[in-house]
Coordinates of C-alpha atoms (C1' of nucleotides) in Angstrom, one line a residue:
Chain A
M1 CA 0.0 32.6 -4.6
F2 CA 1.6 35.3 -2.4
K3 CA 4.6 37.4 -3.4
E4 CA 7.2 38.1 -0.8
E5 CA 6.2 41.7 -0.5
Q6 CA 2.6 40.8 0.2
I7 CA 3.7 38.4 2.9
I8 CA 5.9 41.0 4.5
K9 CA 2.9 43.3 4.5
I10 CA 0.6 40.7 6.0
C11 CA 3.1 39.9 8.7
K12 CA 3.5 43.6 9.5
Q13 CA -0.2 44.1 9.7
N14 CA -0.6 41.1 12.0
K15 CA 2.6 41.9 14.0
W16 CA 4.0 38.5 13.2
R17 CA 7.8 38.7 13.5
L18 CA 9.4 38.1 10.1
T19 CA 12.8 36.9 11.2
E20 CA 15.7 35.8 9.0
P21 CA 15.2 32.0 9.4
R22 CA 11.5 32.4 8.8
L23 CA 12.0 34.4 5.7
E24 CA 14.7 32.2 4.3
V25 CA 12.6 29.0 5.0
L26 CA 9.6 30.5 3.2
R27 CA 11.7 31.4 0.2
I28 CA 13.2 27.9 0.0
I29 CA 9.7 26.4 0.1
S30 CA 8.3 28.9 -2.3
L31 CA 11.1 28.4 -4.8
S32 CA 10.8 24.6 -4.7
K33 CA 9.0 23.2 -7.7
N34 CA 7.8 20.2 -5.8
P35 CA 7.1 19.7 -2.1
I36 CA 10.3 19.9 -0.1
K37 CA 11.3 17.9 2.9
A38 CA 12.4 19.4 6.2
Y39 CA 16.0 18.2 5.9
D40 CA 16.3 19.4 2.4
I41 CA 15.0 22.8 3.6
L42 CA 17.7 22.6 6.3
K43 CA 20.4 21.9 3.7
K44 CA 19.4 24.8 1.6
L45 CA 19.1 27.0 4.7
A46 CA 22.8 26.3 5.3
N47 CA 23.5 28.5 2.3
K48 CA 21.9 31.5 4.1
I49 CA 22.5 30.8 7.8
K50 CA 25.6 29.5 9.5
N51 CA 25.2 25.8 10.4
P52 CA 21.5 25.7 11.0
K53 CA 20.1 22.9 13.2
P54 CA 16.8 21.0 12.8
P55 CA 14.8 23.1 15.2
T56 CA 15.6 26.2 13.2
A57 CA 13.9 24.7 10.1
Y58 CA 11.1 23.1 12.0
R59 CA 10.2 26.2 13.9
A60 CA 10.0 28.3 10.7
I61 CA 8.0 25.5 9.1
Q62 CA 5.6 25.5 12.0
F63 CA 5.3 29.3 11.9
W64 CA 4.3 29.3 8.2
Q65 CA 2.0 26.4 8.7
K66 CA 0.2 28.0 11.6
H67 CA -0.4 31.1 9.5
K68 CA -1.5 28.9 6.5
F69 CA 1.2 30.0 4.1
I70 CA 2.4 26.5 3.6
H71 CA 0.9 23.1 3.7
R72 CA 2.3 19.8 4.8
I73 CA 1.7 17.0 2.4
E74 CA 1.3 14.2 4.9
S75 CA 1.9 11.3 2.7
L76 CA 5.2 12.8 1.6
N77 CA 6.5 14.3 4.8
A78 CA 7.0 17.4 2.7
Y79 CA 6.0 21.0 2.6
Q80 CA 4.6 23.2 -0.1
A81 CA 3.7 26.9 -0.4
C82 CA -0.1 27.4 -0.3
S83 CA -1.4 28.4 -3.6
H84 CA -5.0 29.4 -2.6
G85 CA -4.8 32.1 -0.1
H86 CA -4.2 31.3 3.5
S87 CA -7.6 31.2 5.1
H88 CA -9.1 27.9 4.2
V89 CA -9.8 25.2 6.7
G90 CA -9.3 22.3 4.3
A91 CA -7.1 21.5 1.3
Q92 CA -6.9 19.1 -1.5
F93 CA -3.8 17.9 -3.2
L94 CA -3.4 16.1 -6.5
I95 CA -0.1 14.2 -6.2
C96 CA 1.4 12.9 -9.4
D97 CA 2.9 9.5 -8.8
D98 CA 5.2 9.9 -11.8
C99 CA 6.8 13.4 -11.6
G100 CA 6.0 14.1 -8.0
K101 CA 4.3 17.4 -8.7
V102 CA 1.6 18.4 -6.3
I103 CA -1.3 20.6 -7.4
E104 CA -3.3 22.3 -4.7
S105 CA -6.9 22.1 -5.8
N106 CA -9.9 23.7 -4.4
L107 CA -12.8 21.3 -5.0
H108 CA -15.6 23.3 -3.5
E109 CA -17.9 20.3 -3.1
I110 CA -15.9 18.9 -0.2
P111 CA -17.4 21.2 2.4
E112 CA -20.8 20.1 1.2
I113 CA -20.0 16.5 1.9
L114 CA -18.7 17.4 5.3
K115 CA -21.9 19.3 6.1
K116 CA -23.8 16.1 5.8
S117 CA -21.9 14.5 8.6
T118 CA -22.6 17.6 10.6
E119 CA -26.3 17.6 9.8
N120 CA -26.7 14.0 11.0
K121 CA -24.7 14.9 14.0
T122 CA -22.3 12.0 13.8
F123 CA -19.2 14.2 13.6
K124 CA -18.3 17.8 13.7
P125 CA -15.7 18.5 11.1
L126 CA -13.2 21.3 11.8
R127 CA -10.6 20.9 9.1
W128 CA -9.5 18.4 6.5
N129 CA -6.8 17.2 4.2
L130 CA -7.4 15.3 1.0
E131 CA -4.5 13.8 -0.8
I132 CA -5.2 12.3 -4.2
N133 CA -2.6 10.2 -6.0
G134 CA -2.7 9.7 -9.7
L135 CA -1.1 11.1 -12.9
C136 CA -1.0 14.7 -13.9
N137 CA -1.8 15.5 -17.5
Q138 CA 1.9 15.9 -18.3
C139 CA 2.6 12.3 -17.2
S140 CA -0.5 10.4 -18.4
Chain B
M1 CA -15.1 -5.6 9.3
F2 CA -13.4 -8.9 8.8
K3 CA -13.3 -11.7 11.3
E4 CA -10.1 -13.6 11.5
E5 CA -11.5 -16.7 10.0
Q6 CA -12.6 -14.8 7.0
I7 CA -9.2 -13.3 6.6
I8 CA -7.6 -16.8 6.8
K9 CA -10.0 -17.9 4.1
I10 CA -9.2 -14.9 1.8
C11 CA -5.5 -15.4 2.3
K12 CA -5.8 -19.1 1.4
Q13 CA -7.9 -18.3 -1.7
N14 CA -5.4 -15.8 -2.9
K15 CA -2.4 -17.9 -1.8
W16 CA -1.1 -15.1 0.5
R17 CA 1.1 -16.6 3.1
L18 CA -0.4 -16.1 6.5
T19 CA 2.7 -16.3 8.7
E20 CA 2.9 -15.9 12.5
P21 CA 4.2 -12.3 12.5
R22 CA 1.5 -11.3 10.0
L23 CA -1.3 -12.8 11.9
E24 CA -0.2 -11.4 15.2
V25 CA 0.3 -7.9 13.8
L26 CA -3.2 -8.0 12.3
R27 CA -4.6 -9.1 15.6
I28 CA -2.9 -6.3 17.4
I29 CA -4.1 -3.7 15.0
S30 CA -7.6 -5.2 15.0
L31 CA -7.9 -5.3 18.7
S32 CA -6.7 -1.7 19.1
K33 CA -9.6 0.7 19.8
N34 CA -7.8 3.7 18.2
P35 CA -5.1 3.7 15.5
I36 CA -1.9 2.2 16.7
K37 CA 1.6 3.2 16.0
A38 CA 4.3 0.9 14.5
Y39 CA 6.4 0.9 17.7
D40 CA 3.4 0.2 19.9
I41 CA 2.5 -2.7 17.6
L42 CA 6.1 -3.8 18.0
K43 CA 5.8 -3.6 21.8
K44 CA 2.7 -5.8 21.8
L45 CA 4.2 -8.1 19.3
A46 CA 6.9 -8.9 21.9
N47 CA 4.3 -10.7 23.9
K48 CA 3.9 -13.2 21.1
I49 CA 7.2 -13.3 19.3
K50 CA 10.7 -13.4 20.9
N51 CA 12.4 -10.0 20.7
P52 CA 10.9 -8.7 17.5
K53 CA 12.7 -6.0 15.5
P54 CA 11.2 -3.1 13.6
P55 CA 11.3 -4.8 10.2
T56 CA 9.2 -7.6 11.5
A57 CA 6.4 -5.1 12.4
Y58 CA 6.8 -3.0 9.3
R59 CA 6.8 -5.9 6.9
A60 CA 3.6 -7.2 8.4
I61 CA 2.1 -3.8 8.3
Q62 CA 3.1 -3.4 4.7
F63 CA 1.6 -6.8 3.8
W64 CA -1.8 -5.9 5.3
Q65 CA -1.8 -2.5 3.8
K66 CA -1.0 -3.9 0.4
H67 CA -4.0 -6.2 0.6
K68 CA -6.2 -3.4 2.0
F69 CA -7.0 -4.9 5.4
I70 CA -5.5 -2.0 7.2
H71 CA -5.1 1.7 6.6
R72 CA -2.4 4.1 7.5
I73 CA -3.7 7.3 9.1
E74 CA -1.1 9.6 7.6
S75 CA -1.5 12.5 10.0
L76 CA -1.0 10.2 13.0
N77 CA 1.6 7.8 11.7
A78 CA -0.7 5.1 12.9
Y79 CA -2.5 2.1 11.5
Q80 CA -6.1 0.9 11.8
A81 CA -8.0 -2.1 10.6
C82 CA -10.1 -1.4 7.5
S83 CA -13.8 -1.3 8.4
H84 CA -15.3 -1.2 4.9
G85 CA -14.1 -4.2 3.0
H86 CA -10.8 -4.2 1.4
S87 CA -11.3 -3.3 -2.2
H88 CA -11.8 0.4 -2.2
V89 CA -9.4 2.8 -3.8
G90 CA -10.0 5.7 -1.5
A91 CA -10.8 6.1 2.1
Q92 CA -12.1 8.8 4.4
F93 CA -11.3 9.1 8.1
L94 CA -13.0 11.2 10.7
I95 CA -10.4 11.9 13.4
C96 CA -11.6 13.1 16.8
D97 CA -9.2 15.7 18.1
D98 CA -10.4 15.0 21.6
C99 CA -10.5 11.2 22.2
G100 CA -8.4 10.2 19.2
K101 CA -11.0 7.9 17.8
V102 CA -10.9 7.5 14.1
I103 CA -14.1 6.6 12.2
E104 CA -13.7 5.2 8.7
S105 CA -16.4 6.7 6.6
N106 CA -17.5 6.0 3.1
L107 CA -18.7 9.2 1.7
H108 CA -19.7 8.1 -1.7
E109 CA -19.7 11.5 -3.2
I110 CA -15.9 11.7 -3.2
P111 CA -15.6 9.7 -6.4
E112 CA -18.0 12.0 -8.1
I113 CA -15.8 14.9 -7.3
L114 CA -12.7 13.2 -8.6
K115 CA -14.5 12.3 -11.8
K116 CA -14.7 16.0 -12.6
S117 CA -10.9 16.4 -12.6
T118 CA -10.8 13.3 -14.9
E119 CA -13.4 14.7 -17.2
N120 CA -11.6 18.0 -17.7
K121 CA -8.4 16.0 -18.1
T122 CA -6.3 17.9 -15.6
F123 CA -5.5 14.9 -13.5
K124 CA -6.2 11.2 -13.5
P125 CA -6.9 10.2 -9.9
L126 CA -6.1 6.6 -8.9
R127 CA -6.5 6.6 -5.2
W128 CA -7.1 9.0 -2.4
N129 CA -7.0 9.6 1.3
L130 CA -9.2 12.1 3.1
E131 CA -8.5 12.9 6.8
I132 CA -11.0 15.1 8.5
N133 CA -10.3 16.4 12.0
G134 CA -13.0 17.5 14.3
L135 CA -15.0 16.2 17.2
C136 CA -17.0 13.0 17.4
N137 CA -20.5 13.0 18.8
Q138 CA -19.2 11.6 22.1
C139 CA -16.8 14.5 22.6
S140 CA -18.7 17.5 21.2
Chain C
dT1 C1' 15.9 52.3 30.4
dA2 C1' 14.1 48.2 32.6
dT3 C1' 11.3 44.5 32.1
dT4 C1' 9.0 41.0 29.8
dA5 C1' 7.9 38.2 25.9
dA6 C1' 9.2 36.0 21.8
dA7 C1' 12.5 33.9 19.0
dT8 C1' 16.8 31.7 18.2
dG9 C1' 21.1 28.7 19.1
dT10 C1' 22.7 24.5 20.5
dT11 C1' 23.0 19.8 22.3
dA12 C1' 20.8 15.9 22.8
dT13 C1' 17.5 12.6 22.0
dA14 C1' 13.0 10.7 20.6
dT15 C1' 10.3 8.7 16.9
dT16 C1' 9.5 6.6 12.6
dA17 C1' 11.2 3.8 9.0
dT18 C1' 14.5 1.3 5.9
dT19 C1' 18.8 -1.1 4.1
dA20 C1' 21.5 -5.0 3.9
dC21 C1' 22.6 -9.5 4.4
dA22 C1' 22.3 -14.1 6.5
dT23 C1' 19.0 -17.8 7.5
dA24 C1' 14.8 -20.4 7.2
dA25 C1' 10.5 -21.9 5.2
dA26 C1' 7.5 -22.8 1.5
dA27 C1' 6.4 -23.4 -3.3
dA28 C1' 7.6 -24.9 -7.8
dA29 C1' 10.3 -27.6 -10.9
dA30 C1' 12.9 -31.5 -12.0
Chain D
dT1 C1' 11.0 -37.1 -3.6
dT2 C1' 14.8 -34.2 -4.2
dT3 C1' 16.5 -30.0 -6.0
dT4 C1' 15.9 -25.4 -7.1
dT5 C1' 13.8 -21.1 -6.7
dT6 C1' 11.1 -17.9 -4.4
dT7 C1' 9.3 -15.8 -0.5
dA8 C1' 9.6 -14.6 4.2
dT9 C1' 12.0 -13.9 8.4
dG10 C1' 15.9 -12.7 11.9
dT11 C1' 19.2 -9.4 13.0
dA12 C1' 22.3 -5.5 13.2
dA13 C1' 22.9 -1.2 11.7
dT14 C1' 21.5 3.1 10.3
dA15 C1' 18.6 6.5 7.9
dA16 C1' 15.0 9.9 8.0
dT17 C1' 11.9 12.7 10.5
dA18 C1' 10.9 15.4 14.6
dT19 C1' 11.0 17.3 19.4
dA20 C1' 12.7 18.5 24.3
dA21 C1' 15.3 21.3 27.1
dC22 C1' 17.8 25.0 28.3
dA23 C1' 20.9 29.0 27.6
dT24 C1' 21.1 33.3 25.0
dT25 C1' 19.6 36.9 22.1
dT26 C1' 16.4 40.1 20.2
dA27 C1' 12.3 42.7 20.1
dA28 C1' 8.2 44.6 22.2
dT29 C1' 6.2 47.1 26.1
dA30 C1' 6.0 49.2 30.4

DNA sequence: TATTAAATGTTATATTATTACATAAAAAAA
DNA sequence: TTTTTTTATGTAATAATATAACATTTAATA
C-alpha cells in the first residue's frame, strides 16, 4: 500500500522517529511475500544491523503496529504490511491454507454487523480482527 | 452449552475415547469464567493428575478443539468452552477489554459476507474466526 | 549548552508450544 | 481368548514466541 517515501513523509509529519531498526524491520515485512514471523524478521535484520536481539525486532514491530502500517495475523504469529491504508479499526484476512498467502480484504459489511450489537447494547465494539481460512483462487 | 453427561454420550456415540486427562481438562475449561491459558489449565490439572506435563494439557486441548467443544481465542492464547453447539465452521467472540470476559456470539450474517468472496471466486472460505474487542455492557 | 524524553543495546527470563521416545491401555484381528 | 495393532499417555528435553529490567545512546526541547 505505502511506498517507503510516503511512510517517511508520514512519519515526519507526525514526528514519529524513523530509526534504523524501525526502517529495516518495515522493509523486511514489506518485502515478504507472505506474513513473516518475528524471529525470521530478526534473522533478516542481522544482515543490516550487527547482532540484533529480540527486543529490537519486537519494538519495531510494535511501533509499526501501533501506527497501523502492519498487522499481526494472530493465528500465524506473523506480521504483514497493511495493504489498505493505516486508519481502519478492523481488518479481515483471507488465509490460504495451501500456499500460505494472506490477502487483506475490506469487507465493508462487517461494521454493519457490529453496529447491531451496539444498537441492542449488548457490547460496544471498538476494533476487530477476522481471519478466514480457505483456499485462494491460485490453489483451489 | 454442553453438560458433561451429554459430552460423555456424544463421545460414546462417536467412539471418541474419553480419558481422564481429557475429561479433567474439559472440566477445567468449562468451569473457567473467562478464557483460560494452557499453563493455567496445567496448574489446575495438577490437582487431579499427578505432576502433569505440558503435552498432557495440550493434547487434551487439541482433542476438544478438534471436536469443536472448545475454542482458542487467538489474541489471548487462551481457551474457552464452546457455547453454541459444536458443529459450526466459524465463530465470533466479543472480548471485553476491561473485565476480560469473552462472549461467543453467532452473528449469522458473517456467512453471507463470505459467500460473496466465493461467488466472485477470489477465495474459497472454509472456516473463520472473528475476534472483536470492546466493552461489555457490564463495563461500559 | 544543559536537560529531558525517547529509543536502543544487552542480558536474562517468561510464556507458549512441540518433538521424540518409552510405556500403557484399548480396540481389532486372529 | 490371545495376539496384534492402534491410540493415548508419561516424561524429558527443547523449540518458538515474547517481555522485563536496566544501562547507554540519541534526539528533542528548554
